[in-house]
């Protein structure tokens, strides 16, 4: 597993701030139609959850792609911190211990990967989804709120996989 650095967390927070700034409808509009504007954040939030999920010890091609994206984000963030603001690079002090996915949870990740690929190409929310996945990859193994979200997301994927595979094929987990 690739460990997130301060630079990777910075990139994740930057993507989050970028998305919120892009989404922000203005206070007057937000007060008049709060549900509509909150609903506009759902594609990003779902993609963020997927990004967190694929950092939880997934192997194969999907895991390699996730680790590579995190490694690149760590490197870009570290370069930005050192050369951009004169800071220091290094591993993030806080790291979350995650709940590994079961075999059926891994099957759910594969299904979700196919769905995410189709959705990023076929919907108008493609950029929201891409930013959400990137943000989730960067923040999924960090401590804090993002790290605490990893365990419930893994439990949900494992439960969904156990339920789905149990119903469809009678496979015991």
mmCIF file of C-alpha atoms in Angstrom:
data_model
loop_
_atom_site.group_PDB
_atom_site.id
_atom_site.type_symbol
_atom_site.label_atom_id
_atom_site.label_comp_id
_atom_site.label_asym_id
_atom_site.label_seq_id
_atom_site.Cartn_x
_atom_site.Cartn_y
_atom_site.Cartn_z
ATOM 1 C CA UNK A 1 0.000 0.000 0.000
ATOM 2 C CA UNK A 2 1.241 3.469 -0.868
ATOM 3 C CA UNK A 3 1.216 5.801 2.113
ATOM 4 C CA UNK A 4 -0.047 9.321 1.592
ATOM 5 C CA UNK A 5 2.364 12.202 2.181
ATOM 6 C CA UNK A 6 1.677 15.766 3.248
ATOM 7 C CA UNK A 7 1.852 16.647 -0.426
ATOM 8 C CA UNK A 8 -0.762 14.007 -1.299
ATOM 9 C CA UNK A 9 -3.083 15.254 1.437
ATOM 10 C CA UNK A 10 -2.523 18.804 0.181
ATOM 11 C CA UNK A 11 -3.483 17.756 -3.354
ATOM 12 C CA UNK A 12 -6.600 15.985 -2.006
ATOM 13 C CA UNK A 13 -7.635 19.055 -0.021
ATOM 14 C CA UNK A 14 -6.885 21.262 -3.032
ATOM 15 C CA UNK A 15 -9.155 19.147 -5.250
ATOM 16 C CA UNK A 16 -11.868 19.298 -2.562
ATOM 17 C CA UNK A 17 -11.560 23.090 -2.245
ATOM 18 C CA UNK A 18 -11.538 23.453 -6.041
ATOM 19 C CA UNK A 19 -14.717 21.428 -6.351
ATOM 20 C CA UNK A 20 -16.535 23.288 -3.569
ATOM 21 C CA UNK A 21 -15.513 26.646 -5.054
ATOM 22 C CA UNK A 22 -16.717 25.498 -8.481
ATOM 23 C CA UNK A 23 -20.004 24.240 -6.989
ATOM 24 C CA UNK A 24 -20.725 27.225 -4.696
ATOM 25 C CA UNK A 25 -24.024 28.742 -5.901
ATOM 26 C CA UNK A 26 -23.964 31.780 -3.653
ATOM 27 C CA UNK A 27 -25.606 32.237 -0.286
ATOM 28 C CA UNK A 28 -28.883 33.647 -1.618
ATOM 29 C CA UNK A 29 -29.349 30.812 -4.102
ATOM 30 C CA UNK A 30 -28.295 28.216 -1.523
ATOM 31 C CA UNK A 31 -30.905 29.491 0.935
ATOM 32 C CA UNK A 32 -33.678 29.450 -1.661
ATOM 33 C CA UNK A 33 -32.998 25.941 -3.045
ATOM 34 C CA UNK A 34 -30.857 24.046 -0.510
ATOM 35 C CA UNK A 35 -31.900 20.522 -1.547
ATOM 36 C CA UNK A 36 -31.249 21.163 -5.230
ATOM 37 C CA UNK A 37 -27.777 22.570 -4.567
ATOM 38 C CA UNK A 38 -26.902 19.843 -2.047
ATOM 39 C CA UNK A 39 -27.975 17.267 -4.631
ATOM 40 C CA UNK A 40 -25.444 18.720 -7.061
ATOM 41 C CA UNK A 41 -22.700 17.508 -4.695
ATOM 42 C CA UNK A 42 -23.839 13.864 -4.829
ATOM 43 C CA UNK A 43 -21.814 12.807 -7.903
ATOM 44 C CA UNK A 44 -18.628 14.135 -6.298
ATOM 45 C CA UNK A 45 -19.438 12.489 -2.960
ATOM 46 C CA UNK A 46 -20.179 9.107 -4.545
ATOM 47 C CA UNK A 47 -16.989 9.258 -6.601
ATOM 48 C CA UNK A 48 -15.048 10.314 -3.486
ATOM 49 C CA UNK A 49 -16.370 7.224 -1.699
ATOM 50 C CA UNK A 50 -15.246 5.062 -4.612
ATOM 51 C CA UNK A 51 -11.795 6.689 -4.510
ATOM 52 C CA UNK A 52 -11.513 5.906 -0.802
ATOM 53 C CA UNK A 53 -12.656 2.342 -1.460
ATOM 54 C CA UNK A 54 -9.966 1.574 -4.028
ATOM 55 C CA UNK A 55 -7.221 2.648 -1.632
ATOM 56 C CA UNK A 56 -8.202 -0.133 0.785
ATOM 57 C CA UNK A 57 -5.791 -2.784 -0.341
ATOM 58 C CA UNK A 58 -7.210 -3.545 -3.773
ATOM 59 C CA UNK A 59 -4.753 -5.450 -5.939
ATOM 60 C CA UNK A 60 -4.560 -6.133 -9.630
ATOM 61 C CA UNK A 61 -4.877 -3.490 -12.299
ATOM 62 C CA UNK A 62 -7.331 -1.351 -10.317
ATOM 63 C CA UNK A 63 -5.045 -1.329 -7.273
ATOM 64 C CA UNK A 64 -2.026 -0.535 -9.423
ATOM 65 C CA UNK A 65 -3.854 2.405 -11.033
ATOM 66 C CA UNK A 66 -4.941 3.698 -7.608
ATOM 67 C CA UNK A 67 -1.434 3.386 -6.132
ATOM 68 C CA UNK A 68 0.070 5.067 -9.201
ATOM 69 C CA UNK A 69 -2.388 7.972 -9.013
ATOM 70 C CA UNK A 70 -1.651 8.369 -5.293
ATOM 71 C CA UNK A 71 2.103 8.206 -5.895
ATOM 72 C CA UNK A 72 1.857 10.892 -8.593
ATOM 73 C CA UNK A 73 -0.345 13.048 -6.345
ATOM 74 C CA UNK A 74 2.135 12.622 -3.465
ATOM 75 C CA UNK A 75 4.999 13.658 -5.728
ATOM 76 C CA UNK A 76 3.135 16.652 -7.210
ATOM 77 C CA UNK A 77 2.039 17.815 -3.772
ATOM 78 C CA UNK A 78 5.515 17.408 -2.292
ATOM 79 C CA UNK A 79 7.037 19.387 -5.178
ATOM 80 C CA UNK A 80 4.393 22.102 -4.725
ATOM 81 C CA UNK A 81 5.066 22.284 -0.984
ATOM 82 C CA UNK A 82 8.851 22.427 -1.342
ATOM 83 C CA UNK A 83 9.188 24.612 -4.436
ATOM 84 C CA UNK A 84 5.898 26.496 -4.280
ATOM 85 C CA UNK A 85 5.773 27.634 -0.678
ATOM 86 C CA UNK A 86 9.149 26.597 0.750
ATOM 87 C CA UNK A 87 7.709 23.859 2.946
ATOM 88 C CA UNK A 88 8.929 20.357 3.602
ATOM 89 C CA UNK A 89 7.913 17.043 2.111
ATOM 90 C CA UNK A 90 7.369 13.900 4.136
ATOM 91 C CA UNK A 91 4.932 11.221 5.148
ATOM 92 C CA UNK A 92 1.711 12.326 6.739
ATOM 93 C CA UNK A 93 1.906 11.951 10.512
ATOM 94 C CA UNK A 94 -1.568 10.505 10.785
ATOM 95 C CA UNK A 95 -2.452 7.345 8.919
ATOM 96 C CA UNK A 96 -5.598 5.322 9.264
ATOM 97 C CA UNK A 97 -5.695 1.581 9.775
ATOM 98 C CA UNK A 98 -8.217 0.332 7.304
ATOM 99 C CA UNK A 99 -10.537 -2.629 7.188
ATOM 100 C CA UNK A 100 -9.553 -4.876 4.287
ATOM 101 C CA UNK A 101 -12.096 -5.875 1.711
ATOM 102 C CA UNK A 102 -13.372 -9.431 1.488
ATOM 103 C CA UNK A 103 -13.449 -11.403 -1.751
ATOM 104 C CA UNK A 104 -17.024 -10.299 -2.390
ATOM 105 C CA UNK A 105 -16.146 -6.700 -1.463
ATOM 106 C CA UNK A 106 -13.444 -6.855 -4.142
ATOM 107 C CA UNK A 107 -16.104 -8.010 -6.608
ATOM 108 C CA UNK A 108 -18.163 -4.932 -5.731
ATOM 109 C CA UNK A 109 -15.117 -2.727 -6.395
ATOM 110 C CA UNK A 110 -14.725 -4.299 -9.835
ATOM 111 C CA UNK A 111 -18.408 -3.682 -10.616
ATOM 112 C CA UNK A 112 -18.172 -0.100 -9.319
ATOM 113 C CA UNK A 113 -15.069 0.485 -11.443
ATOM 114 C CA UNK A 114 -16.972 -0.463 -14.588
ATOM 115 C CA UNK A 115 -19.876 1.787 -13.545
ATOM 116 C CA UNK A 116 -17.536 4.721 -12.803
ATOM 117 C CA UNK A 117 -15.837 4.384 -16.199
ATOM 118 C CA UNK A 118 -19.193 4.464 -17.986
ATOM 119 C CA UNK A 119 -20.517 7.348 -15.881
ATOM 120 C CA UNK A 120 -17.443 9.521 -16.439
ATOM 121 C CA UNK A 121 -17.897 9.128 -20.187
ATOM 122 C CA UNK A 122 -21.679 9.202 -20.528
ATOM 123 C CA UNK A 123 -22.918 11.845 -18.093
ATOM 124 C CA UNK A 124 -22.515 15.564 -17.716
ATOM 125 C CA UNK A 125 -20.998 14.895 -14.283
ATOM 126 C CA UNK A 126 -17.806 13.393 -15.726
ATOM 127 C CA UNK A 127 -15.499 16.075 -14.324
ATOM 128 C CA UNK A 128 -17.211 15.939 -10.908
ATOM 129 C CA UNK A 129 -16.715 12.173 -10.832
ATOM 130 C CA UNK A 130 -13.059 12.376 -11.838
ATOM 131 C CA UNK A 131 -12.341 15.018 -9.205
ATOM 132 C CA UNK A 132 -14.188 12.984 -6.581
ATOM 133 C CA UNK A 133 -12.185 9.835 -7.305
ATOM 134 C CA UNK A 134 -8.917 11.784 -7.243
ATOM 135 C CA UNK A 135 -9.819 13.459 -3.947
ATOM 136 C CA UNK A 136 -10.848 10.114 -2.425
ATOM 137 C CA UNK A 137 -7.583 8.488 -3.522
ATOM 138 C CA UNK A 138 -5.556 11.260 -1.900
ATOM 139 C CA UNK A 139 -7.506 11.439 1.340
ATOM 140 C CA UNK A 140 -8.590 7.812 1.750
ATOM 141 C CA UNK A 141 -5.562 6.680 3.747
ATOM 142 C CA UNK A 142 -5.025 9.901 5.670
ATOM 143 C CA UNK A 143 -6.102 10.385 9.244
ATOM 144 C CA UNK A 144 -9.056 12.581 10.059
ATOM 145 C CA UNK A 145 -12.539 12.581 8.606
ATOM 146 C CA UNK A 146 -11.466 10.960 5.339
ATOM 147 C CA UNK A 147 -9.646 8.207 7.182
ATOM 148 C CA UNK A 148 -12.560 7.542 9.506
ATOM 149 C CA UNK A 149 -14.832 7.200 6.475
ATOM 150 C CA UNK A 150 -12.708 4.360 5.070
ATOM 151 C CA UNK A 151 -13.915 1.774 7.601
ATOM 152 C CA UNK A 152 -17.664 2.299 7.059
ATOM 153 C CA UNK A 153 -17.170 2.371 3.283
ATOM 154 C CA UNK A 154 -15.270 -0.943 3.441
ATOM 155 C CA UNK A 155 -17.941 -2.476 5.690
ATOM 156 C CA UNK A 156 -20.642 -1.324 3.264
ATOM 157 C CA UNK A 157 -18.791 -2.796 0.261
ATOM 158 C CA UNK A 158 -18.214 -6.090 2.087
ATOM 159 C CA UNK A 159 -21.851 -6.257 3.203
ATOM 160 C CA UNK A 160 -23.130 -5.413 -0.284
ATOM 161 C CA UNK A 161 -20.847 -8.021 -1.814
ATOM 162 C CA UNK A 162 -21.883 -10.701 0.690
ATOM 163 C CA UNK A 163 -25.548 -9.889 0.138
ATOM 164 C CA UNK A 164 -25.355 -9.685 -3.645
ATOM 165 C CA UNK A 165 -23.236 -12.775 -4.167
ATOM 166 C CA UNK A 166 -25.302 -14.708 -1.628
ATOM 167 C CA UNK A 167 -28.552 -13.876 -3.425
ATOM 168 C CA UNK A 168 -27.314 -14.271 -7.002
ATOM 169 C CA UNK A 169 -25.170 -17.343 -6.807
ATOM 170 C CA UNK A 170 -25.727 -18.869 -3.416
ATOM 171 C CA UNK A 171 -22.014 -18.349 -2.738
ATOM 172 C CA UNK A 172 -21.031 -18.330 0.908
ATOM 173 C CA UNK A 173 -18.484 -15.658 1.801
#
